[in-house]
Amino acid sequence: MGHMQSLSRRAFVFGSAAIAGSIAFGAYAGAEAATGVAGDNPLTAGLGPNSVTFNPWVEISPNKITLIAQHADIGQGVGSVQPIMIAEEMDLDPGQFEIRFAGPSPAYFNTGFADEFAPFVAADQSPAAEEARAKTLEWLRQSGLQMTGGSSTLPDTYDKLRVAGAVARETLKAAAAKRSGVAVADLRTESGHVILPNGTKIPYVALAAEASKIPPVLDAQPRDPSKWRMLGKPMMRLDVRSKVMGELKFGIDLKTEGMLYASVKLNPNKGQPLKSYDAGKAQSMPGVRKILEIRNGVAVIATNSWYAMKAVDAIACEWAPSAYPAEQADHWKVLESSFKPEFLGKEWRKTGDIEAGLKKGKLVEAEYRAPYVAHQPLEPLNGIGLVTDKGMEIWVGHQSPRFVQYVAATAIGLKPEQITFHNQWTGGSFGHRLEYENVRVLAEIANQMKGTPIKLVFSREEDFLQDIPRQIAIARHRGSVDKSKIVAADLQLASTTPLKGLLERSGTPSKDPDGQLAAGLWNVYYDIPNFRATSYEAQGLSPSTTWRSVGASTSGFFTESFIDELIHAAGLDPMKARIAMCTVPHYRKVLETVAEMSDWKGPLGNGRGRGVAFVESFGTPTAEVVEVTATDRGIRIDKVWVAADVGKVVDPVNFESQVQGGVVWGLGHAINCELTYAKGAVQQTNYNHHEAMRIYQCPVIEVRGLENDPKVRGIGEPPVPPAAPALANAIFAATGKRIREMPFNKFIDFV
């Protein structure tokens, strides 16, 4: 873990300017990708007799075929598309293989972060940008950074999983050729079999022992997409039936022999310890076996989760006060005073003469705000832990397997290699499963209950109280328009730092500027001759962390709302102006597509309005049009059109679902959600106080995926950032009222 820590301080900082070294490394594909260049194949150690593994993603025994999902499935469907990419090349059909999530291993390092970590905007494909990405990729390889996030699953696995499947297919054919004496060129594969010219079918599982005795065929090439059977075509996710039927086991569903249950009450003043407690009432409650003190709270061990939750709720605790302001109003005051040189994160981009540009024509100024918000996945934090004299075994759904090892080990004085981690299907995350509160707490509890499996389940209220929220932010933007043209834009942001906090809690603290504060702020692709983007990092506020689309979730709202204000000040059409100003041809095509989809022809009138927003996040340019009607009871959202360019739409059905889900997520939080603090604790502790979009509010959402980008991009997060500004811009078009702060329901009603 030490090597990972030392490298991560540079490689894991989005937008780090410290590109060092002199050798450019190309994308890891071909044989290197198929064999796991960052270390030995982790599947080898667990192989049974007469079994074979060709690479870290394929394992075949005489009884079954197992395909490894490198990235965690947190509801976004990658537990399906990853094995399907391998199965496509192996000529396997759904139902012919099992799926297992990868354990901690540097072999599963995430190549998809190379684009995001390098200090260049996604559309910059210059030699300098590509060299920086190649060097960042080498850092990732050396560190073995294994993580799900940043819409990086497809960028990471699109090449290497198809190569892994091709290597397995060709090696199985070589084994069949050796057995049968038939030339490899005369063999073909279909539905999990190697087929001889005479029609004889040899099951892959029957070739496992022989395949293990020959070297893998590393020059195997994946098939051209024109020959795909499943990828690129409408298909059902592999997990749909089991989820609909209630058969799939999430982490919260797991049970093990001799297990006891735990629930906790932790200091609601995040990060602070327990001072004292009185458990007299709880000790005599039904099912209670033991009451434990842990670092920042208490835990009850009981015979089921309900007993544990009821008992821990009965414990009276005295807490150490918060290190951040106790009241919400003071959080905003800290932000307001953070636009100062001593809090400067970075001037991310500067072109032209911003001060001279602001003096030309009409000056436009606006302030925008975005509150803390919760992650609120349906599945609350949970896990099973077992500590013995040899180490700890932990079952939990998480996005960072190797960091789970580190955090659990550090909590109880073990070495990371003494932690055996089993990743689980997860009922949502949105960034929640990148944090570790349940991991640390579970380790502490299990360590006090050695030899007994402990199942920890947070109550919904505790999950909200302990959630490390999305960053709180204020933007102060200035711009100028002259002769129907935007001539200057000065974008300034003060915010808590989502990525730096996560890094610190992961054991890899960084002093570099938080690059996620630049997302949606500096990656603006409009022709504005005088442009500046600057972030300020507020200190002493509630810890913040990654939330679906991270920095762009707030900055996208700020920037695209302000661009809209400038466009209107210039007397231009919001759609036509964006298309005309867009400097990247295939990004411009995204805007043109959404204009065509929505049949944009200017203002609608009669209390109806349309708003457009365009944001690139995690490399994926996404444009959205929202149409609303102002009714007597409030704003009704009628329809949304979305166009996004991901280079290759690998799973069309899931692509559409992810886009629609992202839009609903973005709209719902823009309308309804915020977390506020009182006496150091979050006031909203369940869904009725932090309400996402309701079914009756949900609009029709039309989606189109484009394939013009030269690289394969992800789609889980990019639909979120344009949703809020497109809605705000639509409300302005319908009512003439500008909303510059989320949640919008503080200023206008929705029906």
Tab-separated table of C-alpha atoms in Angstrom, residues 26 161 327 353 402 500 536 594 700 728 737:
chain	number	residue	atom	x	y	z
A	26	GLY	CA	0.733	4.101	-24.876
A	161	LEU	CA	-12.034	-7.039	-21.578
A	327	GLU	CA	-25.392	26.412	12.411
A	353	ASP	CA	-7.438	40.209	-21.114
A	402	ARG	CA	-7.620	-1.846	-2.021
A	500	LYS	CA	-9.152	16.241	-1.316
A	536	TYR	CA	-11.241	29.056	-3.913
A	594	VAL	CA	-30.659	18.138	-29.185
A	700	VAL	CA	-41.034	12.286	-20.600
A	728	ALA	CA	-33.547	26.980	-14.431
A	737	LYS	CA	-37.705	34.697	-13.165
